[in-house]
mmCIF file of C-alpha atoms in Angstrom:
data_model
loop_
_atom_site.group_PDB
_atom_site.id
_atom_site.type_symbol
_atom_site.label_atom_id
_atom_site.label_comp_id
_atom_site.label_asym_id
_atom_site.label_seq_id
_atom_site.Cartn_x
_atom_site.Cartn_y
_atom_site.Cartn_z
ATOM 1 C CA GLN I 1 0.545 -2.920 -14.295
ATOM 2 C CA LYS I 2 0.456 -4.512 -10.901
ATOM 3 C CA GLU I 3 3.116 -3.343 -8.299
ATOM 4 C CA VAL I 4 4.193 -7.117 -8.135
ATOM 5 C CA GLU I 5 4.055 -9.591 -10.852
ATOM 6 C CA GLN I 6 4.283 -13.380 -9.765
ATOM 7 C CA ASP I 7 3.447 -16.419 -12.553
ATOM 8 C CA PRO I 8 0.562 -18.132 -11.172
ATOM 9 C CA GLY I 9 1.679 -21.773 -12.487
ATOM 10 C CA PRO I 10 1.016 -24.527 -11.853
ATOM 11 C CA LEU I 11 4.293 -25.708 -11.616
ATOM 12 C CA SER I 12 4.946 -29.439 -11.744
ATOM 13 C CA VAL I 13 8.137 -31.374 -11.063
ATOM 14 C CA PRO I 14 9.383 -34.502 -10.149
ATOM 15 C CA GLU I 15 10.677 -35.180 -6.517
ATOM 16 C CA GLY I 16 14.248 -34.332 -6.315
ATOM 17 C CA ALA I 17 14.193 -31.367 -8.421
ATOM 18 C CA ILE I 18 15.387 -27.848 -7.996
ATOM 19 C CA VAL I 19 12.498 -25.694 -8.097
ATOM 20 C CA SER I 20 12.935 -21.754 -8.966
ATOM 21 C CA LEU I 21 10.153 -19.364 -8.208
ATOM 22 C CA ASN I 22 10.002 -15.970 -9.405
ATOM 23 C CA CYS I 23 8.469 -12.198 -8.720
ATOM 24 C CA THR I 24 9.022 -9.021 -10.322
ATOM 25 C CA TYR I 25 7.933 -5.513 -8.672
ATOM 26 C CA SER I 26 7.989 -1.914 -9.919
ATOM 27 C CA ASN I 27 8.016 -0.110 -6.588
ATOM 28 C CA SER I 28 11.624 0.852 -6.228
ATOM 29 C CA ALA I 29 10.878 1.739 -2.287
ATOM 30 C CA PHE I 30 10.633 -1.840 -1.316
ATOM 31 C CA GLN I 31 13.282 -3.050 1.194
ATOM 32 C CA TYR I 32 11.796 -6.028 2.696
ATOM 33 C CA PHE I 33 11.062 -9.257 0.711
ATOM 34 C CA MET I 34 9.516 -12.145 2.169
ATOM 35 C CA TRP I 35 8.185 -15.722 0.640
ATOM 36 C CA TYR I 36 4.981 -17.480 2.474
ATOM 37 C CA ARG I 37 4.056 -21.010 2.032
ATOM 38 C CA GLN I 38 0.348 -21.557 1.872
ATOM 39 C CA TYR I 39 -0.967 -25.127 2.064
ATOM 40 C CA SER I 40 -4.035 -26.174 1.076
ATOM 41 C CA ARG I 41 -7.172 -24.994 3.282
ATOM 42 C CA LYS I 42 -4.383 -23.070 5.511
ATOM 43 C CA GLY I 43 -3.225 -19.375 5.847
ATOM 44 C CA PRO I 44 0.036 -18.326 4.675
ATOM 45 C CA GLU I 45 2.760 -18.556 6.705
ATOM 46 C CA LEU I 46 6.243 -16.954 6.152
ATOM 47 C CA LEU I 47 8.818 -19.080 4.913
ATOM 48 C CA MET I 48 11.807 -16.690 4.073
ATOM 49 C CA TYR I 49 12.692 -13.267 4.906
ATOM 50 C CA THR I 50 15.380 -10.952 3.167
ATOM 51 C CA TYR I 51 16.124 -7.107 3.796
ATOM 52 C CA SER I 52 17.464 -5.398 0.930
ATOM 53 C CA SER I 53 19.364 -7.242 -1.819
ATOM 54 C CA GLY I 54 21.512 -10.497 -1.534
ATOM 55 C CA ASN I 55 20.952 -13.958 -0.920
ATOM 56 C CA LYS I 56 19.465 -15.858 2.323
ATOM 57 C CA GLU I 57 19.829 -19.443 2.689
ATOM 58 C CA ASP I 58 17.769 -21.874 5.352
ATOM 59 C CA GLY I 59 18.089 -25.451 4.765
ATOM 60 C CA ARG I 60 16.878 -26.342 1.255
ATOM 61 C CA PHE I 61 15.571 -23.303 0.821
ATOM 62 C CA THR I 62 17.431 -19.655 -0.745
ATOM 63 C CA ALA I 63 15.978 -16.459 -1.310
ATOM 64 C CA GLN I 64 17.921 -13.802 -3.875
ATOM 65 C CA VAL I 65 17.001 -10.538 -4.006
ATOM 66 C CA ASP I 66 18.286 -8.568 -7.031
ATOM 67 C CA LYS I 67 16.854 -4.651 -6.537
ATOM 68 C CA SER I 68 18.688 -3.696 -9.671
ATOM 69 C CA SER I 69 16.445 -5.521 -11.857
ATOM 70 C CA LYS I 70 13.730 -5.390 -9.197
ATOM 71 C CA TYR I 71 13.659 -9.218 -9.342
ATOM 72 C CA ILE I 72 13.341 -11.776 -6.346
ATOM 73 C CA SER I 73 13.960 -15.761 -6.584
ATOM 74 C CA LEU I 74 12.886 -18.664 -4.127
ATOM 75 C CA PHE I 75 14.950 -21.635 -5.000
ATOM 76 C CA ILE I 76 14.217 -25.009 -3.742
ATOM 77 C CA ARG I 77 16.634 -27.679 -3.757
ATOM 78 C CA ASP I 78 16.050 -31.707 -3.296
ATOM 79 C CA SER I 79 12.234 -30.826 -3.806
ATOM 80 C CA GLN I 80 10.126 -33.184 -1.788
ATOM 81 C CA PRO I 81 6.323 -33.786 -2.021
ATOM 82 C CA SER I 82 5.490 -32.138 1.358
ATOM 83 C CA ASP I 83 6.735 -28.829 -0.462
ATOM 84 C CA SER I 84 3.653 -29.058 -2.550
ATOM 85 C CA ALA I 85 2.118 -25.567 -1.904
ATOM 86 C CA THR I 86 1.243 -22.232 -3.113
ATOM 87 C CA TYR I 87 4.349 -19.745 -2.554
ATOM 88 C CA LEU I 88 3.382 -16.211 -2.446
ATOM 89 C CA CYS I 89 6.109 -13.509 -2.565
ATOM 90 C CA ALA I 90 5.590 -10.284 -0.628
ATOM 91 C CA MET I 91 7.110 -7.046 0.121
ATOM 92 C CA SER I 92 7.154 -4.006 1.593
ATOM 93 C CA PRO I 93 8.913 -0.637 2.235
ATOM 94 C CA GLY I 94 9.006 -1.629 6.193
ATOM 95 C CA GLY I 95 7.647 0.495 9.143
ATOM 96 C CA TYR I 96 4.225 1.390 8.842
ATOM 97 C CA GLN I 97 3.838 0.641 4.892
ATOM 98 C CA LYS I 98 1.456 -2.132 4.089
ATOM 99 C CA VAL I 99 2.944 -5.448 2.385
ATOM 100 C CA THR I 100 1.663 -6.159 -1.056
ATOM 101 C CA PHE I 101 1.647 -9.617 -1.951
ATOM 102 C CA GLY I 102 2.006 -11.288 -5.389
ATOM 103 C CA THR I 103 -0.807 -13.715 -6.633
ATOM 104 C CA GLY I 104 1.157 -16.874 -5.653
ATOM 105 C CA THR I 105 2.579 -19.518 -7.573
ATOM 106 C CA LYS I 106 1.045 -23.184 -7.171
ATOM 107 C CA LEU I 107 3.610 -25.754 -6.889
ATOM 108 C CA GLN I 108 3.010 -29.247 -7.186
ATOM 109 C CA VAL I 109 5.870 -32.010 -6.343
ATOM 110 C CA ILE I 110 5.416 -35.355 -7.837
ATOM 111 C CA PRO I 111 6.966 -38.532 -6.033
ATOM 112 C CA ASP A 1 -3.432 -23.658 20.739
ATOM 113 C CA ALA A 2 -3.865 -21.375 17.403
ATOM 114 C CA ASP A 3 -2.456 -18.171 17.756
ATOM 115 C CA VAL A 4 -4.934 -16.586 15.190
ATOM 116 C CA THR A 5 -8.623 -17.617 15.171
ATOM 117 C CA GLN A 6 -11.141 -17.106 12.951
ATOM 118 C CA THR A 7 -14.637 -17.969 13.106
ATOM 119 C CA PRO A 8 -16.573 -19.182 11.288
ATOM 120 C CA ARG A 9 -14.479 -21.360 9.110
ATOM 121 C CA ASN A 10 -17.183 -21.427 6.766
ATOM 122 C CA ARG A 11 -20.298 -19.809 5.745
ATOM 123 C CA ILE A 12 -23.070 -19.839 3.065
ATOM 124 C CA THR A 13 -25.027 -16.967 3.041
ATOM 125 C CA LYS A 14 -27.761 -14.800 0.630
ATOM 126 C CA THR A 15 -27.406 -11.978 -1.173
ATOM 127 C CA GLY A 16 -28.462 -8.753 1.102
ATOM 128 C CA LYS A 17 -27.766 -10.570 4.564
ATOM 129 C CA ARG A 18 -25.819 -8.818 7.170
ATOM 130 C CA ILE A 19 -22.671 -11.273 7.939
ATOM 131 C CA MET A 20 -19.787 -10.693 10.427
ATOM 132 C CA LEU A 21 -16.559 -12.592 10.611
ATOM 133 C CA GLU A 22 -14.726 -12.464 13.745
ATOM 134 C CA CYS A 23 -10.369 -12.817 14.467
ATOM 135 C CA SER A 24 -8.977 -13.112 17.681
ATOM 136 C CA GLN A 25 -5.345 -13.470 18.731
ATOM 137 C CA THR A 26 -3.167 -14.335 21.501
ATOM 138 C CA LYS A 27 -0.049 -13.028 19.709
ATOM 139 C CA GLY A 28 -0.197 -9.682 21.885
ATOM 140 C CA HIS A 29 0.214 -8.350 18.243
ATOM 141 C CA ASP A 30 -1.070 -4.617 17.952
ATOM 142 C CA ARG A 31 -1.732 -4.786 14.197
ATOM 143 C CA MET A 32 -4.459 -6.469 12.764
ATOM 144 C CA TYR A 33 -5.415 -6.927 9.220
ATOM 145 C CA TRP A 34 -8.332 -8.418 7.184
ATOM 146 C CA TYR A 35 -7.096 -9.691 3.336
ATOM 147 C CA ARG A 36 -9.693 -11.499 0.896
ATOM 148 C CA GLN A 37 -8.068 -13.988 -1.192
ATOM 149 C CA ASP A 38 -9.449 -14.725 -4.872
ATOM 150 C CA PRO A 39 -7.883 -16.992 -7.719
ATOM 151 C CA GLY A 40 -5.764 -15.208 -9.809
ATOM 152 C CA LEU A 41 -5.761 -11.990 -7.742
ATOM 153 C CA GLY A 42 -3.815 -13.221 -4.716
ATOM 154 C CA LEU A 43 -4.426 -11.291 -1.343
ATOM 155 C CA ARG A 44 -6.307 -8.123 -1.205
ATOM 156 C CA LEU A 45 -5.924 -5.949 1.879
ATOM 157 C CA ILE A 46 -9.615 -5.069 2.902
ATOM 158 C CA TYR A 47 -9.007 -2.871 6.272
ATOM 159 C CA TYR A 48 -5.952 -2.837 8.819
ATOM 160 C CA SER A 49 -5.559 -1.644 12.128
ATOM 161 C CA PHE A 50 -2.337 -0.386 14.071
ATOM 162 C CA ASP A 51 -4.042 -0.265 17.514
ATOM 163 C CA VAL A 52 -7.631 0.041 19.141
ATOM 164 C CA LYS A 53 -8.339 3.411 18.174
ATOM 165 C CA ASP A 54 -6.614 3.062 14.895
ATOM 166 C CA ILE A 55 -8.632 1.713 11.884
ATOM 167 C CA ASN A 56 -7.554 2.355 8.029
ATOM 168 C CA LYS A 57 -9.041 1.323 4.620
ATOM 169 C CA GLY A 58 -7.161 -1.111 2.486
ATOM 170 C CA GLU A 59 -7.287 -1.253 -1.300
ATOM 171 C CA ILE A 60 -11.018 -2.818 -1.530
ATOM 172 C CA SER A 61 -12.893 -1.436 1.542
ATOM 173 C CA ASP A 62 -15.888 -0.785 -0.165
ATOM 174 C CA GLY A 63 -18.816 -2.731 0.822
ATOM 175 C CA TYR A 64 -17.337 -3.991 4.225
ATOM 176 C CA SER A 65 -16.578 -2.484 7.626
ATOM 177 C CA VAL A 66 -14.626 -3.265 10.727
ATOM 178 C CA SER A 67 -14.581 -3.274 14.270
ATOM 179 C CA ARG A 68 -11.446 -3.291 16.827
ATOM 180 C CA GLN A 69 -13.077 -4.153 19.910
ATOM 181 C CA ALA A 70 -10.087 -4.894 21.932
ATOM 182 C CA GLN A 71 -6.245 -5.315 21.159
ATOM 183 C CA ALA A 72 -7.147 -9.041 20.583
ATOM 184 C CA LYS A 73 -10.147 -8.719 18.278
ATOM 185 C CA PHE A 74 -10.577 -7.554 14.866
ATOM 186 C CA SER A 75 -14.354 -8.307 13.320
ATOM 187 C CA LEU A 76 -15.156 -7.837 9.599
ATOM 188 C CA SER A 77 -18.746 -7.251 8.621
ATOM 189 C CA LEU A 78 -20.733 -7.258 5.293
ATOM 190 C CA GLU A 79 -23.435 -5.075 5.531
ATOM 191 C CA SER A 80 -25.328 -6.169 2.697
ATOM 192 C CA ALA A 81 -23.713 -9.308 1.063
ATOM 193 C CA ILE A 82 -23.357 -9.447 -2.607
ATOM 194 C CA PRO A 83 -22.257 -12.677 -4.718
ATOM 195 C CA ASN A 84 -18.956 -10.876 -6.031
ATOM 196 C CA GLN A 85 -17.906 -11.063 -2.143
ATOM 197 C CA THR A 86 -17.515 -14.817 -2.263
ATOM 198 C CA ALA A 87 -14.054 -15.434 -1.497
ATOM 199 C CA LEU A 88 -11.653 -16.711 1.190
ATOM 200 C CA TYR A 89 -11.032 -14.519 3.949
ATOM 201 C CA PHE A 90 -8.037 -14.125 6.140
ATOM 202 C CA CYS A 91 -7.188 -12.239 9.183
ATOM 203 C CA ALA A 92 -3.581 -11.510 9.836
ATOM 204 C CA THR A 93 -1.326 -9.785 12.868
ATOM 205 C CA SER A 94 2.058 -8.463 13.040
ATOM 206 C CA ASP A 95 4.133 -6.330 15.420
ATOM 207 C CA LEU A 96 6.416 -3.646 14.585
ATOM 208 C CA THR A 97 8.905 -4.780 17.333
ATOM 209 C CA SER A 98 9.507 -8.385 15.996
ATOM 210 C CA GLY A 99 12.838 -9.296 14.453
ATOM 211 C CA THR A 100 11.330 -9.725 11.194
ATOM 212 C CA ASN A 101 9.953 -6.433 10.462
ATOM 213 C CA ASN A 102 6.434 -6.757 8.586
ATOM 214 C CA GLU A 103 5.809 -10.452 9.081
ATOM 215 C CA GLN A 104 2.254 -11.382 9.226
ATOM 216 C CA PHE A 105 0.882 -14.095 10.961
ATOM 217 C CA PHE A 106 -2.232 -15.274 9.349
ATOM 218 C CA GLY A 107 -5.378 -17.410 10.540
ATOM 219 C CA PRO A 108 -6.863 -20.381 9.243
ATOM 220 C CA GLY A 109 -9.125 -18.368 6.777
ATOM 221 C CA THR A 110 -13.234 -18.263 6.240
ATOM 222 C CA ARG A 111 -14.579 -19.456 3.264
ATOM 223 C CA LEU A 112 -17.715 -17.520 2.389
ATOM 224 C CA THR A 113 -20.003 -18.120 -0.329
ATOM 225 C CA VAL A 114 -22.800 -15.262 -1.099
ATOM 226 C CA LEU A 115 -25.730 -16.945 -3.098
#
């Protein structure tokens, strides 16, 4: 079993839809939870960052962490064609520990 | 100007050839990483370095070697390339003192094809 599981998609939604992206994990030591966005032919870039459990909102994006269920989510409201990308979850115990990435979910928002 | 640069951006080579991928950064970060990305497998860590004198193996280091020539430069070598090393390679940097602990900044990637 992988430490981090992520549905690869692809996920196709109409413009304006609410998108839900999810990851599950098995390592209870993870404390830092991140979502990266990767456009085609580009490197990943950090989109959202959360420490421990709870919610974090940034514009149309909301990240949720439920450590009791070992489950994290990224919600995108009013999705736009420019949101079309691959979204990778990532997590780490922190400090000198390495970051473990999910395999990524490819999202396409159709105008 | 890009903070993390990788050269070359694309490379086609033949089985058995030695290949070097180079990474440079202007972010002043101590930590540097090499990943490979494959469809369905995501990003997998090859090697990482926390400073010039520190080199560590990642989860898939076999067949690869690295050199940290300076704080800003981290090179990845394939001593004898094989077809299953065909992948997208990313260099990344991070800084423990940054507010978002463990945030990594990625380069644009090198697409390597081994025939």
